[in-house]
PDB file of C-alpha atoms in Angstrom:
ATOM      1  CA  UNK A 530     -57.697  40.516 -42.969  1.00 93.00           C
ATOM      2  CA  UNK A 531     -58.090  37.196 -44.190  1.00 98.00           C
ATOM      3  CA  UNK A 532     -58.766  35.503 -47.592  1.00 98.00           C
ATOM      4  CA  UNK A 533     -60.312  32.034 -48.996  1.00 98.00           C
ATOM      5  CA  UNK A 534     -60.174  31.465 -52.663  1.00 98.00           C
ATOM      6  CA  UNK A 535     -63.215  30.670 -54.388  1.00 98.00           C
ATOM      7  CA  UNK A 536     -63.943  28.064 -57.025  1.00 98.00           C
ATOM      8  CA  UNK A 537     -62.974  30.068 -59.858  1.00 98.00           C
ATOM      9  CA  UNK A 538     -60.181  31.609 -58.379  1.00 98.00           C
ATOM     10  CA  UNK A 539     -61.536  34.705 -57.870  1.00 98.00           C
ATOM     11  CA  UNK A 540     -59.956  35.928 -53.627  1.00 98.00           C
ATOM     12  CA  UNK A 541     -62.275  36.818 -51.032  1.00 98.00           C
ATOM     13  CA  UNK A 542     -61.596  38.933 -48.196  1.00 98.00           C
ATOM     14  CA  UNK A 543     -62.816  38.495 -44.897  1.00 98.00           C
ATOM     15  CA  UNK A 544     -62.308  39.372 -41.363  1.00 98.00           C
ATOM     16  CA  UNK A 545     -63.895  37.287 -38.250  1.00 98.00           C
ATOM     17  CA  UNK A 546     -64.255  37.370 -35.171  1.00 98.00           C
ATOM     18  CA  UNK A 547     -65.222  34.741 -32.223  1.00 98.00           C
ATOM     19  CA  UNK A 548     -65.243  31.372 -32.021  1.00 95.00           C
ATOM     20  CA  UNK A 549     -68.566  28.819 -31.940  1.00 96.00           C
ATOM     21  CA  UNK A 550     -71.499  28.115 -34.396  1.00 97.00           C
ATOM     22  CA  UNK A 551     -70.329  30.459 -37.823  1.00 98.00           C
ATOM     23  CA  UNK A 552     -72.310  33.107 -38.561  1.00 98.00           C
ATOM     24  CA  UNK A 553     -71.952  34.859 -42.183  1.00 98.00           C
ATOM     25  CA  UNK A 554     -72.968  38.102 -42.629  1.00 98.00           C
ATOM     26  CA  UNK A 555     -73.616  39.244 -46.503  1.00 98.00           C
ATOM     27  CA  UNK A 556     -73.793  42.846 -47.593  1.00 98.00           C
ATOM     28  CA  UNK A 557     -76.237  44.078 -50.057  1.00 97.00           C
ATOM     29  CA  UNK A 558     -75.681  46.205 -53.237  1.00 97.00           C
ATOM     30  CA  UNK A 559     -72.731  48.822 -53.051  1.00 96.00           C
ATOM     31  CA  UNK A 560     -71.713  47.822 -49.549  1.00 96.00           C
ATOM     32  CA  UNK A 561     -68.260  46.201 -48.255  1.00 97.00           C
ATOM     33  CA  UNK A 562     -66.256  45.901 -44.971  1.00 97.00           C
ATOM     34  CA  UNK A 563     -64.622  49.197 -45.526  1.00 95.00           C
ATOM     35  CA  UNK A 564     -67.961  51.699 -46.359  1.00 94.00           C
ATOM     36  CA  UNK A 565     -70.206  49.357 -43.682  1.00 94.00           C
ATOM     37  CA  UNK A 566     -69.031  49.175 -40.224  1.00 95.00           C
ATOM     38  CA  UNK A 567     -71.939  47.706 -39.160  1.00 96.00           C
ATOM     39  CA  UNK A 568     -70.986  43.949 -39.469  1.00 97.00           C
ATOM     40  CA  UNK A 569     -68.335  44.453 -37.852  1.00 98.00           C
ATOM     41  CA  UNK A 570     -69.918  46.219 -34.724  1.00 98.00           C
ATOM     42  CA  UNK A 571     -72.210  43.436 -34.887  1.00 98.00           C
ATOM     43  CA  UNK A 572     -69.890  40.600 -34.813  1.00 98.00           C
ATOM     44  CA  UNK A 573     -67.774  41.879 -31.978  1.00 98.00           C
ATOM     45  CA  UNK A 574     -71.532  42.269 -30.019  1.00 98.00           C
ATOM     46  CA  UNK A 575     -71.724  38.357 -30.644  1.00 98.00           C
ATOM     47  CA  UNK A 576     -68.058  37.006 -30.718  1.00 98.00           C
ATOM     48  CA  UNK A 577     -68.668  35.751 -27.268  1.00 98.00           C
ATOM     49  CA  UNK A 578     -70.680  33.021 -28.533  1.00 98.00           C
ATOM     50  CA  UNK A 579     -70.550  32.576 -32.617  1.00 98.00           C
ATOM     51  CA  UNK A 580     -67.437  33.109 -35.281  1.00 98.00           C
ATOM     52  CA  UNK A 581     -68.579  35.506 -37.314  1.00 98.00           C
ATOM     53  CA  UNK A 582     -67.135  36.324 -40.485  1.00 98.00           C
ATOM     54  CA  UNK A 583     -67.765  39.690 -42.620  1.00 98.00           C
ATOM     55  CA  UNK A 584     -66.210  39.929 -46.476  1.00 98.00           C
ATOM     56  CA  UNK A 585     -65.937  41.804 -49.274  1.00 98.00           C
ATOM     57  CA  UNK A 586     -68.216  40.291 -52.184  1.00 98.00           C
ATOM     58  CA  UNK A 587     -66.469  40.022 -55.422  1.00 98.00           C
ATOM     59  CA  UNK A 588     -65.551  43.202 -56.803  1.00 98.00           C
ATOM     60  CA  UNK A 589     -65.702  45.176 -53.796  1.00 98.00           C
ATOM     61  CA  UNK A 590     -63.198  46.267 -51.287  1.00 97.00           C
ATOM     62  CA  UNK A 591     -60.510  43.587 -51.283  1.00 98.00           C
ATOM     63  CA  UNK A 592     -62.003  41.092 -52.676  1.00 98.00           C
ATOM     64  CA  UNK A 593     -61.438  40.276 -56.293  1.00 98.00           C
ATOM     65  CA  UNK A 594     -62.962  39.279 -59.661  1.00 98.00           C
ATOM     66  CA  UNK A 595     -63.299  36.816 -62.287  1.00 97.00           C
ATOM     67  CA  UNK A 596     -65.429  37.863 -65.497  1.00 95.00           C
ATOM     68  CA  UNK A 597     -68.245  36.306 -67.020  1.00 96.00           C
ATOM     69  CA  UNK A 598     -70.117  36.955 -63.365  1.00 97.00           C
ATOM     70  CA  UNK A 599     -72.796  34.123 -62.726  1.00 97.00           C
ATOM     71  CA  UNK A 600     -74.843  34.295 -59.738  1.00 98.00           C
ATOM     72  CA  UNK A 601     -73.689  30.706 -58.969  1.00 98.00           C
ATOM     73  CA  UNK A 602     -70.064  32.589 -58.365  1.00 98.00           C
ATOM     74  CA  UNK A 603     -70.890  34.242 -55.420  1.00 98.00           C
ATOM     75  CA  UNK A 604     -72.860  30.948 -54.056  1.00 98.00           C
ATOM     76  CA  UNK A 605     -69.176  29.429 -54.302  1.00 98.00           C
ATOM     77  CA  UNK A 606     -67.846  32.530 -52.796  1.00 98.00           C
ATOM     78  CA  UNK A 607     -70.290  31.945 -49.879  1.00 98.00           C
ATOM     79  CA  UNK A 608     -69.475  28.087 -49.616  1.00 98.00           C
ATOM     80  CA  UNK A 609     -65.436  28.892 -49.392  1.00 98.00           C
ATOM     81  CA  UNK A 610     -66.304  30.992 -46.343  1.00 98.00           C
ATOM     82  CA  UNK A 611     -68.059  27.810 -45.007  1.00 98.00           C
ATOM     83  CA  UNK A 612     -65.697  25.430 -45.329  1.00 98.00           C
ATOM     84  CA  UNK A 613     -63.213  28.162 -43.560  1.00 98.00           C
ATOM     85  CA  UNK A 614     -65.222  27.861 -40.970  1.00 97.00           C
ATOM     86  CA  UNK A 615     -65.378  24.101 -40.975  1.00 97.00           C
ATOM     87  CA  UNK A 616     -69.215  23.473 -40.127  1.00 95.00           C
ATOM     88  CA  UNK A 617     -72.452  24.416 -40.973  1.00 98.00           C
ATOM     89  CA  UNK A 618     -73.318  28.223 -40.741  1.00 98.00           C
ATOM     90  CA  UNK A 619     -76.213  30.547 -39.793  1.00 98.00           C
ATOM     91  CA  UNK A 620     -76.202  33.216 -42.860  1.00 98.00           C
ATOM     92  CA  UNK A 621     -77.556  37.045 -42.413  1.00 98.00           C
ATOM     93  CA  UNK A 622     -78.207  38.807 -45.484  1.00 98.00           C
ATOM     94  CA  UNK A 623     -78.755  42.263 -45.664  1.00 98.00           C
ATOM     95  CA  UNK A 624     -81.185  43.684 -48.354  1.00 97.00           C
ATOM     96  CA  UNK A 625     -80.402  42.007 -51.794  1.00 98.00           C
ATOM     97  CA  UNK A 626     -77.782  39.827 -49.751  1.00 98.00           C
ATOM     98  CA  UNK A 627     -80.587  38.522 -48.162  1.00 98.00           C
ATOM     99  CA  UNK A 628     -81.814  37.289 -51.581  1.00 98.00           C
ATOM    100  CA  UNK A 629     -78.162  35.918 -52.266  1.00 98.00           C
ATOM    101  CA  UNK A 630     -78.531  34.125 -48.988  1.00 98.00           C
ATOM    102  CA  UNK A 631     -81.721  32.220 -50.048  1.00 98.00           C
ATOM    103  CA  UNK A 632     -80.113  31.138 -53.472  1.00 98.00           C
ATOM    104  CA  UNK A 633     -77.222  29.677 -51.789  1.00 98.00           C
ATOM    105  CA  UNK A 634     -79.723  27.973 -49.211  1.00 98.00           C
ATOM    106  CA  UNK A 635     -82.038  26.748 -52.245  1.00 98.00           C
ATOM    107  CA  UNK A 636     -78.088  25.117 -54.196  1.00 98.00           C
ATOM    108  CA  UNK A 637     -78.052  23.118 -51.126  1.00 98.00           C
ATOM    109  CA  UNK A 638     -75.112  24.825 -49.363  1.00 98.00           C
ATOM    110  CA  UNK A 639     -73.854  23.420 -45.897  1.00 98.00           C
ATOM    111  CA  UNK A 640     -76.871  26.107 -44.241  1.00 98.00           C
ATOM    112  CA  UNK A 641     -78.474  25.867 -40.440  1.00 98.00           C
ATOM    113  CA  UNK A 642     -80.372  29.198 -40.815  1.00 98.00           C
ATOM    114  CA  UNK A 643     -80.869  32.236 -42.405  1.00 98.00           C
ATOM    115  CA  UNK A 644     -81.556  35.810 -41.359  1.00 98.00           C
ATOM    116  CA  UNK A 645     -82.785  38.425 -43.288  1.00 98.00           C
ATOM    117  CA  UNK A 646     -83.224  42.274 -43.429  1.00 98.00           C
ATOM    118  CA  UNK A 647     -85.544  43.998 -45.656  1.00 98.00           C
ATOM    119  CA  UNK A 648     -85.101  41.526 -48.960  1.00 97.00           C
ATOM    120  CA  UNK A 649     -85.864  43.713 -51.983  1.00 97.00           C
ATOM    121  CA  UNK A 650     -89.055  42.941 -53.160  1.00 97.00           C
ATOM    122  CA  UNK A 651     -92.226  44.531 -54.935  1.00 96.00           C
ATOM    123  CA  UNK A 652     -95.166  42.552 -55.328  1.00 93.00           C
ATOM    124  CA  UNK A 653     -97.762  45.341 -55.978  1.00 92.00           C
ATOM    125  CA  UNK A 654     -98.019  49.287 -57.702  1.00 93.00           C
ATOM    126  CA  UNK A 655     -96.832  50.775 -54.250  1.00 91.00           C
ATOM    127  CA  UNK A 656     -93.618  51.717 -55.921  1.00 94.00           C
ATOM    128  CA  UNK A 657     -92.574  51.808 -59.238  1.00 94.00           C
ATOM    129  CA  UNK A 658     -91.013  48.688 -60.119  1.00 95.00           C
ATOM    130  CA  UNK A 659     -87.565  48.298 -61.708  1.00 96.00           C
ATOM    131  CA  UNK A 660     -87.153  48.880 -65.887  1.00 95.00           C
ATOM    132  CA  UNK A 661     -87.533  45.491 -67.514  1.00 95.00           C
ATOM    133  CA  UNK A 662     -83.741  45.996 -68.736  1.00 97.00           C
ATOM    134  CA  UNK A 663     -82.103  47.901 -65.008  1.00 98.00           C
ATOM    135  CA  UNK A 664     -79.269  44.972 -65.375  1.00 98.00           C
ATOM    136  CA  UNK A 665     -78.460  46.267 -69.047  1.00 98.00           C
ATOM    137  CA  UNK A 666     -78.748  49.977 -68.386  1.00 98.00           C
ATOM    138  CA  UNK A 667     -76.195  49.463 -65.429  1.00 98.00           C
ATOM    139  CA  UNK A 668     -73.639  47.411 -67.761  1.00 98.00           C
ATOM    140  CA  UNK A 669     -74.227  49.426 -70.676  1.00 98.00           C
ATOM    141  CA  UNK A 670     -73.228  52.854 -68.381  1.00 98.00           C
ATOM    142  CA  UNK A 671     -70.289  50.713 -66.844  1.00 98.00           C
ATOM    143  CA  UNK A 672     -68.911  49.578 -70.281  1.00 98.00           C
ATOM    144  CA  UNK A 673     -68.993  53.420 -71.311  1.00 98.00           C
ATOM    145  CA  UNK A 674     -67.254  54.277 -68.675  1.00 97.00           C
ATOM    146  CA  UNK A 675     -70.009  56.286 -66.854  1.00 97.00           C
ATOM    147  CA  UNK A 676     -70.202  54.694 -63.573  1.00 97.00           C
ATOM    148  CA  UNK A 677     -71.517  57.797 -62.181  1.00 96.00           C
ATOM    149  CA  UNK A 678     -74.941  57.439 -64.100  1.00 97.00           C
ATOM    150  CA  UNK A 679     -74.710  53.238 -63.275  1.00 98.00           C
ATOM    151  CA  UNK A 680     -74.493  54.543 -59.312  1.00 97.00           C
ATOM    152  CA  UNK A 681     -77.295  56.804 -59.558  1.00 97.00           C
ATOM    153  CA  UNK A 682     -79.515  55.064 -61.757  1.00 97.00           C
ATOM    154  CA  UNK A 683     -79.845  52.300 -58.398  1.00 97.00           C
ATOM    155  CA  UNK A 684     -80.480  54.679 -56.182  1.00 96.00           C
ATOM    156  CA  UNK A 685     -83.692  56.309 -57.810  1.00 96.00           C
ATOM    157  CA  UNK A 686     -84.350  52.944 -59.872  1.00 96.00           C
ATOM    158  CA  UNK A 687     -83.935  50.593 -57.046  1.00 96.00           C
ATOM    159  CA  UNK A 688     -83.591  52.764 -53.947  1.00 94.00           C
ATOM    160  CA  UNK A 689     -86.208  54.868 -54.991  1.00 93.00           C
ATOM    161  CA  UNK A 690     -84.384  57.868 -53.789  1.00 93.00           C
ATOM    162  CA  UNK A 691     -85.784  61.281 -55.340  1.00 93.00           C
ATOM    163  CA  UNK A 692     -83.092  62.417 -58.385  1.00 93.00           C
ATOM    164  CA  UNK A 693     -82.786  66.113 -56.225  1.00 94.00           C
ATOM    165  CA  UNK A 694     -81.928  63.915 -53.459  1.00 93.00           C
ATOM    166  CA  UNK A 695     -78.839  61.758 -55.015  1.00 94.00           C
ATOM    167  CA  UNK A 696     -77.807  65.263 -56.657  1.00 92.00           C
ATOM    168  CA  UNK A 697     -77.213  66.191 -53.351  1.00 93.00           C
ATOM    169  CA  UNK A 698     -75.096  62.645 -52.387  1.00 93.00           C
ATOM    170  CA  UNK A 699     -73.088  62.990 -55.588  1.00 93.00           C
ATOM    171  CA  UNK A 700     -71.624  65.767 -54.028  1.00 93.00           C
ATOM    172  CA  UNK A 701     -70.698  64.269 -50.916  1.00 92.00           C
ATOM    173  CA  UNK A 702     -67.736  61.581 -49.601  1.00 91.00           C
ATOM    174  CA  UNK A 703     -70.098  58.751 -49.872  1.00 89.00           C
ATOM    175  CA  UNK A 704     -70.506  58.718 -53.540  1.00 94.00           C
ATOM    176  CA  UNK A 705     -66.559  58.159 -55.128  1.00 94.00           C
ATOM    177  CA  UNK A 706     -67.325  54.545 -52.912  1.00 94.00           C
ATOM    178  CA  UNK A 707     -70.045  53.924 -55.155  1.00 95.00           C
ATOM    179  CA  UNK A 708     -68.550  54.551 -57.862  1.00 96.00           C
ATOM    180  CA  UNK A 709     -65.661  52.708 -57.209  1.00 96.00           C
ATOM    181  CA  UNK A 710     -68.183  49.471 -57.066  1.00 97.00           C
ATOM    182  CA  UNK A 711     -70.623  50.795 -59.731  1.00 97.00           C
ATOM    183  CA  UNK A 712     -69.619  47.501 -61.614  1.00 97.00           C
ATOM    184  CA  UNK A 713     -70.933  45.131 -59.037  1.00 98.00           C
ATOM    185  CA  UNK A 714     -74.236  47.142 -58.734  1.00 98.00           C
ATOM    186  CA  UNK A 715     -75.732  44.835 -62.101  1.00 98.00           C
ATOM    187  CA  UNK A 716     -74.506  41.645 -59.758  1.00 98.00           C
ATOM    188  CA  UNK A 717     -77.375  42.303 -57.162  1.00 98.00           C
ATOM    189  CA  UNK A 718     -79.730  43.062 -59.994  1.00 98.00           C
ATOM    190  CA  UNK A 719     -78.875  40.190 -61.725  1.00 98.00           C
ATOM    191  CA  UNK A 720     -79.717  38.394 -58.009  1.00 98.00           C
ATOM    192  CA  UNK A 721     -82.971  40.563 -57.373  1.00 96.00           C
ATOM    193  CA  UNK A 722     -83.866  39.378 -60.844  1.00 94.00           C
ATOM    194  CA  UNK A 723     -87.757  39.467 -61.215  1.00 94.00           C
ATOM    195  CA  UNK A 724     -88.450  40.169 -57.356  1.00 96.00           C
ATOM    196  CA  UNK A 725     -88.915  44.061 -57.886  1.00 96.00           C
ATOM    197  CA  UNK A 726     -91.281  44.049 -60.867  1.00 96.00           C
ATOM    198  CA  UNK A 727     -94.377  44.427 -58.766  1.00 95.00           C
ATOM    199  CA  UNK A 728     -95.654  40.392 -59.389  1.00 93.00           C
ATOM    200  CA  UNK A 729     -96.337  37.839 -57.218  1.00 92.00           C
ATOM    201  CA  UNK A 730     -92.913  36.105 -56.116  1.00 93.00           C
ATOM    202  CA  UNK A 731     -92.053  32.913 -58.083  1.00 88.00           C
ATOM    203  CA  UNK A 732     -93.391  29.933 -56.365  1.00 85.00           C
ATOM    204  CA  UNK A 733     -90.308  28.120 -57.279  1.00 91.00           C
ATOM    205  CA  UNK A 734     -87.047  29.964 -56.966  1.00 93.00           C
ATOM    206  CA  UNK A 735     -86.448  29.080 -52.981  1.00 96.00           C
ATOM    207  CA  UNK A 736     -88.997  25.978 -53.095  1.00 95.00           C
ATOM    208  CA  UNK A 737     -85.787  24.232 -51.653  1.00 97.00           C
ATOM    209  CA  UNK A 738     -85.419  26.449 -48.657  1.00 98.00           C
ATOM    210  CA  UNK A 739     -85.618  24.089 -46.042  1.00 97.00           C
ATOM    211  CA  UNK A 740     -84.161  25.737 -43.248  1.00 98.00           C
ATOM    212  CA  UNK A 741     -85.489  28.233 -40.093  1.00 98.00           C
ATOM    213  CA  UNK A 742     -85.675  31.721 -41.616  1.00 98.00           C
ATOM    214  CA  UNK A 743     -85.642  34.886 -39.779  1.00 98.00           C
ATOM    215  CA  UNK A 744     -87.118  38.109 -41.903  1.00 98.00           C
ATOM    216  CA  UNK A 745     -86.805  41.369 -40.099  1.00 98.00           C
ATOM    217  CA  UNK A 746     -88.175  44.754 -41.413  1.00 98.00           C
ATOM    218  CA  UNK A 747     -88.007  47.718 -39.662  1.00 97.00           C
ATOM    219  CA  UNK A 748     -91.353  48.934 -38.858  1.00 94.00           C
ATOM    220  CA  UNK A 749     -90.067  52.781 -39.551  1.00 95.00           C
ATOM    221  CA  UNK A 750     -88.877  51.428 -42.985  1.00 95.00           C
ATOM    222  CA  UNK A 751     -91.131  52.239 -46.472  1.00 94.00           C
ATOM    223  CA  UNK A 752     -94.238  50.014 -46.635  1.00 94.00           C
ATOM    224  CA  UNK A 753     -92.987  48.732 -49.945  1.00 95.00           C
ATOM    225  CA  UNK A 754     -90.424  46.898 -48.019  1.00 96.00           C
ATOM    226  CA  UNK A 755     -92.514  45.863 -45.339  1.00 96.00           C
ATOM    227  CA  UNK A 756     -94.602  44.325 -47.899  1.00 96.00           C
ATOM    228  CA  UNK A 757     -91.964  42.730 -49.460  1.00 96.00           C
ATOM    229  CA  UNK A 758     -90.435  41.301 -46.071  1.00 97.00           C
ATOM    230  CA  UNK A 759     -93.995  39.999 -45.461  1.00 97.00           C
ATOM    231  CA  UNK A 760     -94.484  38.374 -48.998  1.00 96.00           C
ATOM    232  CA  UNK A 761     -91.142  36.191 -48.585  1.00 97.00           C
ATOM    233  CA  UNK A 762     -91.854  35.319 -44.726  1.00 97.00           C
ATOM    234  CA  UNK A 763     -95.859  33.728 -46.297  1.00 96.00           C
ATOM    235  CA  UNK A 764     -93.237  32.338 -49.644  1.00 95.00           C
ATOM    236  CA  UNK A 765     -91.183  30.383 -46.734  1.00 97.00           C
ATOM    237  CA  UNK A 766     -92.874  27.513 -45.017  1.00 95.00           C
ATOM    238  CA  UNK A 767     -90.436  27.751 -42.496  1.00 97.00           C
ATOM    239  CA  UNK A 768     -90.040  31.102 -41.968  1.00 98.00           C
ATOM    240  CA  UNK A 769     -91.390  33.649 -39.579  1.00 97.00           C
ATOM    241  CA  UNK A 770     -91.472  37.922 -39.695  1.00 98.00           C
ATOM    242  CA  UNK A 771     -90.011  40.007 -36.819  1.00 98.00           C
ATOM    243  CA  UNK A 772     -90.682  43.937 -37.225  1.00 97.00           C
ATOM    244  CA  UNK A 773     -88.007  45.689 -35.342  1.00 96.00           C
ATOM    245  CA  UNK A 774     -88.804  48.568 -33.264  1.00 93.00           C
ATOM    246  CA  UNK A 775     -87.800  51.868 -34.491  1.00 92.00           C
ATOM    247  CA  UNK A 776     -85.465  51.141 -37.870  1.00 91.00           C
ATOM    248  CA  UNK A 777     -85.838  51.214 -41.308  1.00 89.00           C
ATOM    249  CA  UNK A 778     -83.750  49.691 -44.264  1.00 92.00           C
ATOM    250  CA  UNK A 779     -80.951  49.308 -41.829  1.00 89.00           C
ATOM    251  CA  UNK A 780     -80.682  48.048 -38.042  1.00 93.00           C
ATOM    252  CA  UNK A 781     -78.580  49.381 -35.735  1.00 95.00           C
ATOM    253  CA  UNK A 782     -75.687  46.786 -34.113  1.00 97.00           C
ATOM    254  CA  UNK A 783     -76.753  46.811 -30.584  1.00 97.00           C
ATOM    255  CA  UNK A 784     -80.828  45.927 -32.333  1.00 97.00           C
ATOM    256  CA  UNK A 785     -79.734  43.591 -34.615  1.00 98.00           C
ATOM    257  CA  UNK A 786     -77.252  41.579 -32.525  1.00 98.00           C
ATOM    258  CA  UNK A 787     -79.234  40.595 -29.758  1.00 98.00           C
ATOM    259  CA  UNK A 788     -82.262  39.441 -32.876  1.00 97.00           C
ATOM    260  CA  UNK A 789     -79.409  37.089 -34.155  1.00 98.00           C
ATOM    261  CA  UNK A 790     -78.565  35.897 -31.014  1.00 98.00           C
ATOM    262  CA  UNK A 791     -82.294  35.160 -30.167  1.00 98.00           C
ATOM    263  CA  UNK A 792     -82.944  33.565 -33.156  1.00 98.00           C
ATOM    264  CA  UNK A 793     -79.595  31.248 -32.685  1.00 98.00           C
ATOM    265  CA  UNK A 794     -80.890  30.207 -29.669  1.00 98.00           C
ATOM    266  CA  UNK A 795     -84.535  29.136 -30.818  1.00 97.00           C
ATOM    267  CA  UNK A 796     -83.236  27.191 -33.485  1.00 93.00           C
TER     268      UNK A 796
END
């Protein structure tokens, strides 16, 4: 493990691996290097070629945290793991780290690409969209101590999981992870911001994205978020949409890697 210390002092973990063009890969809500092997898996697939660098976002794993959060924080967060790298970098974002990605693209950070899975995004009644005040539901069960309800309250609020069905995960090894993180869970809402409440996507949030952008979707994923994927590819003058054979809100390393590497390459 290795560490770079962001603008507000606030120390971020990270592990890399390779050497070559940097390639930062950003987690989405509730994920970090020690519950998602994935990055990992998928940065060993292209270490022969890029440095790629996985890390814990603030509050997660071992990473750690500096109060009042500010979505600008974890832009810095992102541009110490550039300069580590000491060039420009191609950034993948998974799900609401995808959205994270384009904010940090939009601030002007030192940016060749981006790549992103499945951003969360509702622009129409296919789903229900999120409750006006999610973010202050998930700090007001955090400040009472109930991270339990904050944890489930994302994944049949956000996730649109059925309440029988995260019953059955609060019963299982995955959920004292989420709970551990339920804190950071308001972070990514605060980031998602309007892009779930079933409107149009703000002409104006990423008008600065200037940069080649990859947006995947699985094509076995929910139409809601093959909507969504589609909605942010036609936001992004530069940007083009790549269904992926066979996976939903996730990709498996061996898929995903050689998509990245592709992508690299056409740039």
């Amino acid at each position: 493990m290795s560490t770079v210390r962001s603008a507000d002092g606030t120390t971020i973990a990270f592990e890399a691996w390779g050497s070559g063009q940097p390639l930062i890969m950003i987690d989405g809500a509730t994920a970090h290097r020690a519950v998602n092997p994935s990055n990992a898996e998928v940065a060993k697939l292209l270490s022969d070629e890029f440095r790629v660098y996985a890390y814990d976002r603030r509050g997660r794993g071992e990473s750690t945290d500096t109060k009042p959060y500010a979505i600008q924080r974890e832009i810095e967060d992102l541009a110490a793991l550039i300069e580590d790298a000491g060039r420009p970098a191609i950034v993948f974002g998974w799900s609401s780290g995808s959205l994270l990605a384009l904010d940090a693209a939009a601030a002007g950070l030192p940016i060749t690409a981006l790549a992103l899975f499945e951003p969360p995004v509702v622009i129409d009644d296919a789903r229900p969209p999120l409750p006006s005040d999610y973010v202050e539901q998930l700090e007001a069960y955090v400040a009472a101590g109930d991270r339990g309800a904050a944890a489930e309250l994302f994944m049949t609020a956000a996730a649109n999981m059925p309440p029988e069905f995260v019953a059955g995960i609060r019963q299982s090894p995955y959920w004292a992870p989420v709970e551990d993180i339920a804190h950071t869970i308001a972070y990514d809402g605060r980031i998602m911001g309007m892009t779930m409440s079933g409107n149009p996507l703000p002409a104006e949030r990423w008008a600065a994205v200037d940069v080649p952008v990859l947006v995947m979707h699985g094509d076995a994923t929910a139409p809601w978020l093959i909507a969504g994927a589609e909605a942010v590819a036609k936001r992004l003058p530069t940007a083009r949409l790549l269904p992926v054979t066979g996976e939903n809100h996730n990709a498996e390393p061996p898929v995903l890697a050689p998509a990245l590497r592709q992508f690299a390459h056409d740039l």
